[in-house]
PDB file of C-alpha atoms and ligand atoms in Angstrom:
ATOM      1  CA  UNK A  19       0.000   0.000   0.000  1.00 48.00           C
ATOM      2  CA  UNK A  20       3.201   2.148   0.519  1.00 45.00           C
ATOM      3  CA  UNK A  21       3.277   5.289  -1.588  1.00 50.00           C
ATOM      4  CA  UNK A  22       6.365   7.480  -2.000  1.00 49.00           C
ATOM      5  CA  UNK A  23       6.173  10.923  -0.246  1.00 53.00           C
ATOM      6  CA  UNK A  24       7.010  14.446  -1.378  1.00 65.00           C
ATOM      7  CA  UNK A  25       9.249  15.217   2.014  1.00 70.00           C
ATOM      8  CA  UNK A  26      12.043  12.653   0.725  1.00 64.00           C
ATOM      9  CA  UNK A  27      12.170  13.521  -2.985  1.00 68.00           C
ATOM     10  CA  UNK A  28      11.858  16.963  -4.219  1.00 76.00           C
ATOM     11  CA  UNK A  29      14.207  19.068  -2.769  1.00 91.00           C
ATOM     12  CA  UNK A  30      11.990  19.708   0.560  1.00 96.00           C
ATOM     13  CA  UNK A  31      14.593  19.125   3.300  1.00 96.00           C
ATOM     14  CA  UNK A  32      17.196  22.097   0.888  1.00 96.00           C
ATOM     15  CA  UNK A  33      13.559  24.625   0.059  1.00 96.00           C
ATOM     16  CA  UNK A  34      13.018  24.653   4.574  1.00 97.00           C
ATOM     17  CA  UNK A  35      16.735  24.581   5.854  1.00 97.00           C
ATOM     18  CA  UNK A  36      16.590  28.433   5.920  1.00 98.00           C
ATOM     19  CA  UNK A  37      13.653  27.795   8.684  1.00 98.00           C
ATOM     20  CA  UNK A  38      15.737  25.707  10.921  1.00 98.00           C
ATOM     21  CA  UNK A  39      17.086  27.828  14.321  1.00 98.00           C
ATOM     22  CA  UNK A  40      19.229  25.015  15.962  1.00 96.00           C
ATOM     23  CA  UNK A  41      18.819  26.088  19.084  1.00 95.00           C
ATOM     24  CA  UNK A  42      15.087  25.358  18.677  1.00 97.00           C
ATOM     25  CA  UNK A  43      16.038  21.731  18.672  1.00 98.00           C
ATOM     26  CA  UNK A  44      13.456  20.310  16.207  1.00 98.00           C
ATOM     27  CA  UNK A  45      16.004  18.876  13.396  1.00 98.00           C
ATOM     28  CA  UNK A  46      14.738  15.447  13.836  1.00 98.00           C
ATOM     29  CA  UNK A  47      11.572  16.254  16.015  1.00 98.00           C
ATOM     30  CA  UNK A  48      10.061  17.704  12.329  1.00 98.00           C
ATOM     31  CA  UNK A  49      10.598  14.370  10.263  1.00 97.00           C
ATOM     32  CA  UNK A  50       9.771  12.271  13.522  1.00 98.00           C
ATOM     33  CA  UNK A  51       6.131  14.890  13.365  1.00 98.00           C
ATOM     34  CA  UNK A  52       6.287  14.052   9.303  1.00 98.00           C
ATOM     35  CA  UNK A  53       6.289  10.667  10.022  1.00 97.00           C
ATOM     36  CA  UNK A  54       3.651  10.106  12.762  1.00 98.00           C
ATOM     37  CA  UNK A  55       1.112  12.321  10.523  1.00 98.00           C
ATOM     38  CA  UNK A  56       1.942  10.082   7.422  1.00 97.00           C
ATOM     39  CA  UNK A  57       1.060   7.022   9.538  1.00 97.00           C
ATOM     40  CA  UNK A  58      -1.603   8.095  11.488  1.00 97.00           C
ATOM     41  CA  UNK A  59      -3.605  10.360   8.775  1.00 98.00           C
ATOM     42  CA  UNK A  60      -4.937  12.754  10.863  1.00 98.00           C
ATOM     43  CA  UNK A  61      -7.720  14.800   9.551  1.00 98.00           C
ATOM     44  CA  UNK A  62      -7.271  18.088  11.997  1.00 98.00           C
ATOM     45  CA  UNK A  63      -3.664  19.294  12.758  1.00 99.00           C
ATOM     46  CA  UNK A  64      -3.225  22.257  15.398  1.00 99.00           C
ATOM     47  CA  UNK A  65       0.582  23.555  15.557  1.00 98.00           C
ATOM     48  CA  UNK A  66       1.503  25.732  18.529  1.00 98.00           C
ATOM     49  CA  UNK A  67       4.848  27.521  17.632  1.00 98.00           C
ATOM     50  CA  UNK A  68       5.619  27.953  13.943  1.00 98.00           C
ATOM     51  CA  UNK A  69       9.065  27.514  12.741  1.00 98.00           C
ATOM     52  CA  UNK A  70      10.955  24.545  10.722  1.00 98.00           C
ATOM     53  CA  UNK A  71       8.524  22.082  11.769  1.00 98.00           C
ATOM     54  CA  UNK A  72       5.140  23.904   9.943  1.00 98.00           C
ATOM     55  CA  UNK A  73       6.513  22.792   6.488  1.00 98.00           C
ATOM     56  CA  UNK A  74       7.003  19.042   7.602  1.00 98.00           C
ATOM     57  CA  UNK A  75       3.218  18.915   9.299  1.00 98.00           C
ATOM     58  CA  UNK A  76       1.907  20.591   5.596  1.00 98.00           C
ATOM     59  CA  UNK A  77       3.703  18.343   3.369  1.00 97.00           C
ATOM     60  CA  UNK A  78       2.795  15.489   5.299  1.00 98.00           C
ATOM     61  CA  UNK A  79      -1.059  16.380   4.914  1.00 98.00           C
ATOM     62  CA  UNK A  80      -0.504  16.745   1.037  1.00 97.00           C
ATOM     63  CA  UNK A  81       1.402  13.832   0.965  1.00 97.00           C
ATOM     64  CA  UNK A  82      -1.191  11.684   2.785  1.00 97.00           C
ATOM     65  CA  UNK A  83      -3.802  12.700   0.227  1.00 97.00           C
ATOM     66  CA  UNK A  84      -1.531  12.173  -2.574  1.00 96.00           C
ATOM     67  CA  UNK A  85      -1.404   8.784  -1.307  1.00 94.00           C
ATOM     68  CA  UNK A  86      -4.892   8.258  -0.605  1.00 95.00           C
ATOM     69  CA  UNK A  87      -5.909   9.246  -4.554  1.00 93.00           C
ATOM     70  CA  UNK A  88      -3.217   6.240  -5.274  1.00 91.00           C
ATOM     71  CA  UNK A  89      -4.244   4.028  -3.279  1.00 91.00           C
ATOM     72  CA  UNK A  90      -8.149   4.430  -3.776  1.00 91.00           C
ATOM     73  CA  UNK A  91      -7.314   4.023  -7.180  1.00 89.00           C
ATOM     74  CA  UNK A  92      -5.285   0.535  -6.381  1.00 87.00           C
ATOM     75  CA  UNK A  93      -8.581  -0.737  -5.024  1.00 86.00           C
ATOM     76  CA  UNK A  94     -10.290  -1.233  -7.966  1.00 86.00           C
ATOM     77  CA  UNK A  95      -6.698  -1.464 -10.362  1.00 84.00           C
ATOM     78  CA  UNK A  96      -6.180  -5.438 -11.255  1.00 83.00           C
ATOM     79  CA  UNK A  97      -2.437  -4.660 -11.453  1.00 83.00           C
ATOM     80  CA  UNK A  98      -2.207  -3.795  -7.796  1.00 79.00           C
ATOM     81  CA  UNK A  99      -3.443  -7.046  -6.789  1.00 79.00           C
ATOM     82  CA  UNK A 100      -0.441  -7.989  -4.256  1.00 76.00           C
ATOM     83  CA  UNK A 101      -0.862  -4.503  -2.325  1.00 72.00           C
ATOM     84  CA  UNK A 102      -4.515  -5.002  -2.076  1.00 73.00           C
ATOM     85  CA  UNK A 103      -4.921  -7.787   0.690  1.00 70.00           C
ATOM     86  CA  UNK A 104      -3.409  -4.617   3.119  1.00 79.00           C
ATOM     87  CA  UNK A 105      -6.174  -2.489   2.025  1.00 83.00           C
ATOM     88  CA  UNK A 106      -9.119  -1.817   4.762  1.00 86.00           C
ATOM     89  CA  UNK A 107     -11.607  -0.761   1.786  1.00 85.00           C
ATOM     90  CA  UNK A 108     -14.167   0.724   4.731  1.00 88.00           C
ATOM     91  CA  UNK A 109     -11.243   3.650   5.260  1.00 91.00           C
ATOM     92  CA  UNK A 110     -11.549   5.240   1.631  1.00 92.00           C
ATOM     93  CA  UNK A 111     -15.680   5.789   1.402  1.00 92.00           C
ATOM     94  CA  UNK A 112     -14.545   8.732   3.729  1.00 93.00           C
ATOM     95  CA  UNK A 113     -13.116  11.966   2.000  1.00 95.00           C
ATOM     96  CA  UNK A 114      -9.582  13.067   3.296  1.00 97.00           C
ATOM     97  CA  UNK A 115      -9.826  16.945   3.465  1.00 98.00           C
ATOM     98  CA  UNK A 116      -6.967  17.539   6.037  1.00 98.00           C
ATOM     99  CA  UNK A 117      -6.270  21.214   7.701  1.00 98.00           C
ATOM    100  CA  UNK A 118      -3.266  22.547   9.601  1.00 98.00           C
ATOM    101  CA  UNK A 119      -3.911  25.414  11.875  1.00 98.00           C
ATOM    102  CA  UNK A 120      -1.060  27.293  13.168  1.00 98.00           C
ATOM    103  CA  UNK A 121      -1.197  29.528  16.319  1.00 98.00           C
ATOM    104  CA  UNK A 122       1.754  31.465  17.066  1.00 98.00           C
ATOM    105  CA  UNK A 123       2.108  35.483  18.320  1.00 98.00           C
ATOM    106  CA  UNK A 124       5.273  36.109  16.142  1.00 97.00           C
ATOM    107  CA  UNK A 125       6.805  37.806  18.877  1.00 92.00           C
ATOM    108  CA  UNK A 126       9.956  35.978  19.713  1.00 95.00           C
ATOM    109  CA  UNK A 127      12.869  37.557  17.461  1.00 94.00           C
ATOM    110  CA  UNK A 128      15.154  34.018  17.372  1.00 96.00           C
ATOM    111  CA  UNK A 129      12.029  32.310  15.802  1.00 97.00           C
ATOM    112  CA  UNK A 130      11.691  31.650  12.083  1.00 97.00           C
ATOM    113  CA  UNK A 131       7.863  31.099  12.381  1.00 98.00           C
ATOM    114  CA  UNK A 132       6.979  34.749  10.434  1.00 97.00           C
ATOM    115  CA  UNK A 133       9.125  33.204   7.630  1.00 97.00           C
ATOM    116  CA  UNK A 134       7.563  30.053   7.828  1.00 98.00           C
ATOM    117  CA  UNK A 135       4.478  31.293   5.694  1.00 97.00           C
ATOM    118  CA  UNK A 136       7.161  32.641   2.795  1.00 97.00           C
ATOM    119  CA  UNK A 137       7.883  28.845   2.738  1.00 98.00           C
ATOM    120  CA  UNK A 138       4.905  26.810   2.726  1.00 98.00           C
ATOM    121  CA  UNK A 139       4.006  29.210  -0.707  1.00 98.00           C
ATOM    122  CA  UNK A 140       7.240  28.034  -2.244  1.00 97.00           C
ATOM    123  CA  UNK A 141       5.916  24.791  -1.187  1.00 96.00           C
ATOM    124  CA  UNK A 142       2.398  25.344  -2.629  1.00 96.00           C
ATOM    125  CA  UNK A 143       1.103  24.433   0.584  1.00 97.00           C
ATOM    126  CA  UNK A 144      -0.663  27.243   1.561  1.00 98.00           C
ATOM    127  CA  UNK A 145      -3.889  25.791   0.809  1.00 98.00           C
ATOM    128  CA  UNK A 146      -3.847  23.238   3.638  1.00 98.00           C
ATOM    129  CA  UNK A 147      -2.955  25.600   6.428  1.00 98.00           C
ATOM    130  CA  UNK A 148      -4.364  28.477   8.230  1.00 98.00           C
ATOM    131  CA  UNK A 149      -2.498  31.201  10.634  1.00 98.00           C
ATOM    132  CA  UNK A 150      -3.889  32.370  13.973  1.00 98.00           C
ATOM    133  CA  UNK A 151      -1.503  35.470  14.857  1.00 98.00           C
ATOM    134  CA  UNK A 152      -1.965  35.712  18.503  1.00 98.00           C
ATOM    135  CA  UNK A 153      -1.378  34.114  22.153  1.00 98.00           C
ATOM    136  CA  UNK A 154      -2.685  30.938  22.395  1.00 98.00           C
ATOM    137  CA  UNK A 155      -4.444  31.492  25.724  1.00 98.00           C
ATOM    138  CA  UNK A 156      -8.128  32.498  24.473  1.00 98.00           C
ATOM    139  CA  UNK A 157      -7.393  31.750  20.938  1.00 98.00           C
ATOM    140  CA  UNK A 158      -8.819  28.114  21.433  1.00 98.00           C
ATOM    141  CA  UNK A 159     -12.371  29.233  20.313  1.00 98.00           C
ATOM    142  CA  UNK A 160     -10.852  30.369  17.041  1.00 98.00           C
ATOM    143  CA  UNK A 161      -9.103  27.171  16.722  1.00 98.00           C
ATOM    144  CA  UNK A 162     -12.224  25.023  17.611  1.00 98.00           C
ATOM    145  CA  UNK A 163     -14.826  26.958  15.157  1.00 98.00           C
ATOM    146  CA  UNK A 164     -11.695  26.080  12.371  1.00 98.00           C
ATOM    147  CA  UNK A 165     -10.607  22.694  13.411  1.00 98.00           C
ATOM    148  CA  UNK A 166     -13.534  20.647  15.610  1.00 98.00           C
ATOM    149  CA  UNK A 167     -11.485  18.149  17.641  1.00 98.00           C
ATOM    150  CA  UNK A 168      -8.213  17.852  17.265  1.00 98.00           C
ATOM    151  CA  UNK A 169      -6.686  14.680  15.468  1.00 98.00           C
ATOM    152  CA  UNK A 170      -3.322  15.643  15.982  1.00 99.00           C
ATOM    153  CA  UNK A 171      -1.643  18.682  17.937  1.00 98.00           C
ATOM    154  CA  UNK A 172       2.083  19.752  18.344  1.00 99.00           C
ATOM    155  CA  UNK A 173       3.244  22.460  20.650  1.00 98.00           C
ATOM    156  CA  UNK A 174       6.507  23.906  21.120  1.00 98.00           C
ATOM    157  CA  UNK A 175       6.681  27.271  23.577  1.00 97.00           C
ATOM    158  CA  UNK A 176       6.681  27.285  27.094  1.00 96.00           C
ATOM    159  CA  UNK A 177       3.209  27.906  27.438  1.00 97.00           C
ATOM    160  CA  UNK A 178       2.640  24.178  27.757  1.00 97.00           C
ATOM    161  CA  UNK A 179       0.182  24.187  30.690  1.00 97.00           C
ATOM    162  CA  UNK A 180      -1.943  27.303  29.529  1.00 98.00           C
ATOM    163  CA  UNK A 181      -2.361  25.280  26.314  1.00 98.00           C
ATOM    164  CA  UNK A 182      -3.142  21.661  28.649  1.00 98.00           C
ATOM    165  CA  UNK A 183      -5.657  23.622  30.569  1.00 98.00           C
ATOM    166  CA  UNK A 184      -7.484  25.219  27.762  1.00 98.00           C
ATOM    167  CA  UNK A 185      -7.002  22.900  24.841  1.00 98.00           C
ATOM    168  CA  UNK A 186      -7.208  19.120  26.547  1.00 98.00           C
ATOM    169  CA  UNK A 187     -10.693  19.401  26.036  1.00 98.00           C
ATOM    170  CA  UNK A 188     -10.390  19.859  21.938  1.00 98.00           C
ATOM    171  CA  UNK A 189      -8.034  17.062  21.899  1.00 98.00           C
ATOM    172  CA  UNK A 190      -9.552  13.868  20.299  1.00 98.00           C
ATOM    173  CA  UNK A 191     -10.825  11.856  22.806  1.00 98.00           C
ATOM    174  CA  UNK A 192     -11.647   8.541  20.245  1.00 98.00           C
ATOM    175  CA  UNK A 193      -7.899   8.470  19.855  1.00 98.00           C
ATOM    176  CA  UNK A 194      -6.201  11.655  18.943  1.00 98.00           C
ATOM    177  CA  UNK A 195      -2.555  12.487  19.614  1.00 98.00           C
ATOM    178  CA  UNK A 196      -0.364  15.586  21.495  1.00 98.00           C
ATOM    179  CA  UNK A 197       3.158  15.524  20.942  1.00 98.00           C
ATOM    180  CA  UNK A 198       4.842  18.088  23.025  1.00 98.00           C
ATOM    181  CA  UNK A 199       8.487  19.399  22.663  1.00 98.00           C
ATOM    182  CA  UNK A 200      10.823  19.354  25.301  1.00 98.00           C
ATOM    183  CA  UNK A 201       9.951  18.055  28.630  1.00 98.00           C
ATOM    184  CA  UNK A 202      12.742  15.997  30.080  1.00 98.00           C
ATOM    185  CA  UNK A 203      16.028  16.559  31.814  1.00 97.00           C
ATOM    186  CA  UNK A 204      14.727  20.170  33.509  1.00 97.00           C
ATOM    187  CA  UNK A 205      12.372  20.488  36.622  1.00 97.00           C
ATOM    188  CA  UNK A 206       9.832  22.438  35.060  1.00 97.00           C
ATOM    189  CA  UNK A 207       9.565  20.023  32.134  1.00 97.00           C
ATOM    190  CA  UNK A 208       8.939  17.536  35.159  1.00 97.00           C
ATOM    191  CA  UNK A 209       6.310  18.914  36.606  1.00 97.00           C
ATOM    192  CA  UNK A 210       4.662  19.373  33.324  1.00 98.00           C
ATOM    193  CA  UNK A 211       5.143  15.368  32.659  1.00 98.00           C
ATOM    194  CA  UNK A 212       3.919  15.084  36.176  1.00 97.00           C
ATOM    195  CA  UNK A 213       0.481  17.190  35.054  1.00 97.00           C
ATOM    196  CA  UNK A 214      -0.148  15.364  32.131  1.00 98.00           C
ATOM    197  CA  UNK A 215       0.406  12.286  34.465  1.00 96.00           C
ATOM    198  CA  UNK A 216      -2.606  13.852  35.896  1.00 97.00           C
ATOM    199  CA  UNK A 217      -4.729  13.663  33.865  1.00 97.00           C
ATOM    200  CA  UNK A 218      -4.958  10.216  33.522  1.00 96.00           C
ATOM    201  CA  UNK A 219      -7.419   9.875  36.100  1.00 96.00           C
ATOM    202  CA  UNK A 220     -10.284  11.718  34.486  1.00 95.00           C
ATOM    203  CA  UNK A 221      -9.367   9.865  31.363  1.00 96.00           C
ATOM    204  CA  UNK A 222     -10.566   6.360  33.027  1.00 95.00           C
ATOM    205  CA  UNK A 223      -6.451   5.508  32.806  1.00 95.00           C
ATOM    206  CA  UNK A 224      -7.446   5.667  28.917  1.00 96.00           C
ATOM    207  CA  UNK A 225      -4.052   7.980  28.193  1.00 97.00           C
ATOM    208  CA  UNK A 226      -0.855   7.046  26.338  1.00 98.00           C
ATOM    209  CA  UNK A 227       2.479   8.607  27.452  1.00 98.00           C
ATOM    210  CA  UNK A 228       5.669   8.034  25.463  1.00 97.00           C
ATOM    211  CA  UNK A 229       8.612  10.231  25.761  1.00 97.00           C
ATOM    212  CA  UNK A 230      11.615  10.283  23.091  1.00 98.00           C
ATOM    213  CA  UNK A 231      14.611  11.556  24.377  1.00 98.00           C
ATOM    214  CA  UNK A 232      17.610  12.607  22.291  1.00 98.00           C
ATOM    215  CA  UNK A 233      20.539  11.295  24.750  1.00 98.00           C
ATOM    216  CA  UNK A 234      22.837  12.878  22.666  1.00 97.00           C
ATOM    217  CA  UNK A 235      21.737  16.550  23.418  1.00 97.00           C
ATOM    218  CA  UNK A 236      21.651  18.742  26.621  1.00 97.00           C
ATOM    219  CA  UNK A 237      18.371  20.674  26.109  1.00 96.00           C
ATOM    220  CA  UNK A 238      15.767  20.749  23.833  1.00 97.00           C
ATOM    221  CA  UNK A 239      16.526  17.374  23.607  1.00 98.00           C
ATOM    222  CA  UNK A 240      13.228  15.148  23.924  1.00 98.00           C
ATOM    223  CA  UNK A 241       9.284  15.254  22.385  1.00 98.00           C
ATOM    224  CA  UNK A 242       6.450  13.722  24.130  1.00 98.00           C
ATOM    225  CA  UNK A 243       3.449  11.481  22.477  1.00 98.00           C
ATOM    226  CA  UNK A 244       0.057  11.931  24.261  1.00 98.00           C
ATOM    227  CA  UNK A 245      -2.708   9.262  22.753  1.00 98.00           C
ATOM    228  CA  UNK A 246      -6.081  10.408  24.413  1.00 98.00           C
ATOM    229  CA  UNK A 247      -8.164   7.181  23.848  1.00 97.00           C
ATOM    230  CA  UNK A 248     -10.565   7.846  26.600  1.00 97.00           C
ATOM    231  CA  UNK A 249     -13.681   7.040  23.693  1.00 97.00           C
ATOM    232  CA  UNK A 250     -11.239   5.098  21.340  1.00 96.00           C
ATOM    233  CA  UNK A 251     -12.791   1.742  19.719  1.00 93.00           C
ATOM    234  CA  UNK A 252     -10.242  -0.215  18.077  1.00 88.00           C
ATOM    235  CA  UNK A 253     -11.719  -1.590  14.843  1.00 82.00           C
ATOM    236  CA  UNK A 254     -11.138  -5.616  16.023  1.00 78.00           C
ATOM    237  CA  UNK A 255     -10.851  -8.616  13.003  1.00 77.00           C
ATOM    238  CA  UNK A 256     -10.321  -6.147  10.442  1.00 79.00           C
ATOM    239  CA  UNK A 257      -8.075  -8.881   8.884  1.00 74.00           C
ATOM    240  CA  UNK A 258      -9.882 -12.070   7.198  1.00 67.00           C
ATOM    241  CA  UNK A 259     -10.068 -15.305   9.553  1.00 65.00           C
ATOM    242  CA  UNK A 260      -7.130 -18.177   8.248  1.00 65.00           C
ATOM    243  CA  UNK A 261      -4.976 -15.615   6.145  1.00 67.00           C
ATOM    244  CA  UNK A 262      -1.965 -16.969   4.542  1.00 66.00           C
ATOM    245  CA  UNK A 263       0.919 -15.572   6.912  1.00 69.00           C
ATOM    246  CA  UNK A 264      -0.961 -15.798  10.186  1.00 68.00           C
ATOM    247  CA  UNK A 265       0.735 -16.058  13.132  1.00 70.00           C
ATOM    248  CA  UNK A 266       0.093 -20.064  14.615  1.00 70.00           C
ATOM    249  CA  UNK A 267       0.419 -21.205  18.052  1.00 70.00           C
ATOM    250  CA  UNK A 268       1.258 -18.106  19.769  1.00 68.00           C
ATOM    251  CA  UNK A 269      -1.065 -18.883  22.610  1.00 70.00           C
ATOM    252  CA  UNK A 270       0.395 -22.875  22.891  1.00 72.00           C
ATOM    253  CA  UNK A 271       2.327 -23.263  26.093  1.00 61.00           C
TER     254      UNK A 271
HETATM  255  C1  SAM B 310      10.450  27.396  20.100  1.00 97.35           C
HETATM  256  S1  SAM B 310       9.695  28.431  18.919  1.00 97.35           S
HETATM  257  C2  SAM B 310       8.961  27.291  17.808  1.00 97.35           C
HETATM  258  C3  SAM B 310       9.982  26.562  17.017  1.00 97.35           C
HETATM  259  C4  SAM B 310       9.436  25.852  15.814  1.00 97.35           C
HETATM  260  N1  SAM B 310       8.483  24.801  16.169  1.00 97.35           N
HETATM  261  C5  SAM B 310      10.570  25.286  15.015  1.00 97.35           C
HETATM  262  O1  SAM B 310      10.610  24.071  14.776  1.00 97.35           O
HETATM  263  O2  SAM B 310      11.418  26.089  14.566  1.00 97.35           O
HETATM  264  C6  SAM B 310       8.333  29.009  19.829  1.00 97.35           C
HETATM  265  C7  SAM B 310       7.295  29.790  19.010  1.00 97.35           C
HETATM  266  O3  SAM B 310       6.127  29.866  19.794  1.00 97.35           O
HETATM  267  C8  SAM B 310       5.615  31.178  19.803  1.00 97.35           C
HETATM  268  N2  SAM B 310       4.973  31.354  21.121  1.00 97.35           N
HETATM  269  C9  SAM B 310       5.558  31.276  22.337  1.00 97.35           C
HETATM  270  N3  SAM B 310       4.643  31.431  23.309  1.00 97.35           N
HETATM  271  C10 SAM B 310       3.455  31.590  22.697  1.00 97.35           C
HETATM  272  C11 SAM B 310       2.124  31.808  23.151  1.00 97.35           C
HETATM  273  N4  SAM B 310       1.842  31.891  24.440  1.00 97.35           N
HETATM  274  N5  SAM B 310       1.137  31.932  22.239  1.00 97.35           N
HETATM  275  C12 SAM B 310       1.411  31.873  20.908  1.00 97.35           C
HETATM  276  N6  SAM B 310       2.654  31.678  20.405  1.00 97.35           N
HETATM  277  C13 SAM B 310       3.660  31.545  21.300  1.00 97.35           C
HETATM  278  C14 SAM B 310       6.794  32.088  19.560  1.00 97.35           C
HETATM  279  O4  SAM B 310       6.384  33.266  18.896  1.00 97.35           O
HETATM  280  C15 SAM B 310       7.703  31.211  18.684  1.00 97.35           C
HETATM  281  O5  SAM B 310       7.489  31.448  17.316  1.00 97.35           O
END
């Protein structure tokens, strides 16, 4: 079912180097965000903090409906006959419209998110995402009249718990995601962990924490996966009963 991507093969990572502000951190954070959105597909992206990473969460949008048009088409295509027992046929009677809204107040001088924008035009990505110049603290009514829930979220400022205590809400309950830059290896990164910790209890224990540290970095070093699956029903048996390749005897003693 694999389709190649845009972000690997025309001249993407060279067209958003002049974006990337190492002491931001996010060299491999962006690709990591490219690749989560690519495998997840998520329908309603919120970004928190503009800067190299807004061109990977785009692309990766276009990308996944690039793939989508491909691969509806392999449904139906005789030739694509070995890709199609992968195919979950149920997934493509829904449309995949994707949107990226960005929230950032373009205050902070070391940031490149004003020249973000300049990029995702040289991109031709403009279409897909939408700027909220602003604070995020009372901006999430804007972002909830242009996004719903949220299928995926990124944030990367220090505003993490304004954002936890007036976003969690938009966040998708039936299995959406929060990644969040930078909490480990400082104390107030701790007690942010130790919040979202928190919050497991009104989730029903329904929450997924994963942290990814870089060990090979002294700050800004680490992003942080947040699966709220509080109303999440995983689709069971989606694979036919006896398929060639099925696992045997994994539950013989
Ligand atoms: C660390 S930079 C983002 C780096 C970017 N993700 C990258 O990969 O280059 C933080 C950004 O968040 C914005 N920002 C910080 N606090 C904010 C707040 N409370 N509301 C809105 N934007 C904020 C700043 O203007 C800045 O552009």
């Amino acid at each position: 079912m694999l389709t190649s991507g845009c972000m690997t093969g025309n001249g993407f990572f060279d067209k958003v180097k002049p974006l990337l502000v190492p002491e931001m951190g996010t060299e491999s954070t962006a690709p990591l965000l490219y690749w989560l959105i690519r495998a997840v597909r998520p329908r309603s992206v919120l970004e928190v903090g503009m800067g190299y990473t807004t061109p990977f969460l785009a692309q990766a949008l276009r990308d996944n409906m690039d793939s989508i048009e491909v691969e509806r088409s392999m449904l139906t295509d005789p030739a694509s006959e070995p890709f199609r027992p992968l195919a979950f046929p149920d997934y493509y009677d829904q449309p995949y419209q994707p949107k990226l809204v960005c929230v950032d107040r373009m205050a902070d001088p070391a940031s490149s998110a004003p020249r973000a924008l300049g990029i995702l035009a040289e991109l031709e990505l403009t279409d897909l995402v939408e700027v909220i110049e602003g604070d995020l603290r009372g901006s999430s009514g804007k972002v909830r009249d242009r996004l719903g829930l949220i299928d995926f979220g990124w944030i990367d400022t220090w505003d993490t718990i304004a954002f936890l205590r007036e976003y969690w809400s938009l966040i998708n309950p039936a299995g959406g995601f929060l990644a969040v830059h930078y909490l480990m290896t400082y104390p107030q990164g701790r007690a942010i962990q130790h919040y979202i910790n928190s919050l497991k209890g009104p989730e029903g224990g329904r929450l997924e924490v994963t942290n990814f540290l870089e060990p090979h970095k002294t700050y800004q070093n680490s992003t942080t996966l947040i699966r709220r699956i509080r109303d999440f029903q995983e689709p069971v048996d989606l694979r036919p009963f006896g398929t060639a390749n099925d696992p045997v005897g994994v539950f013989e003693t």
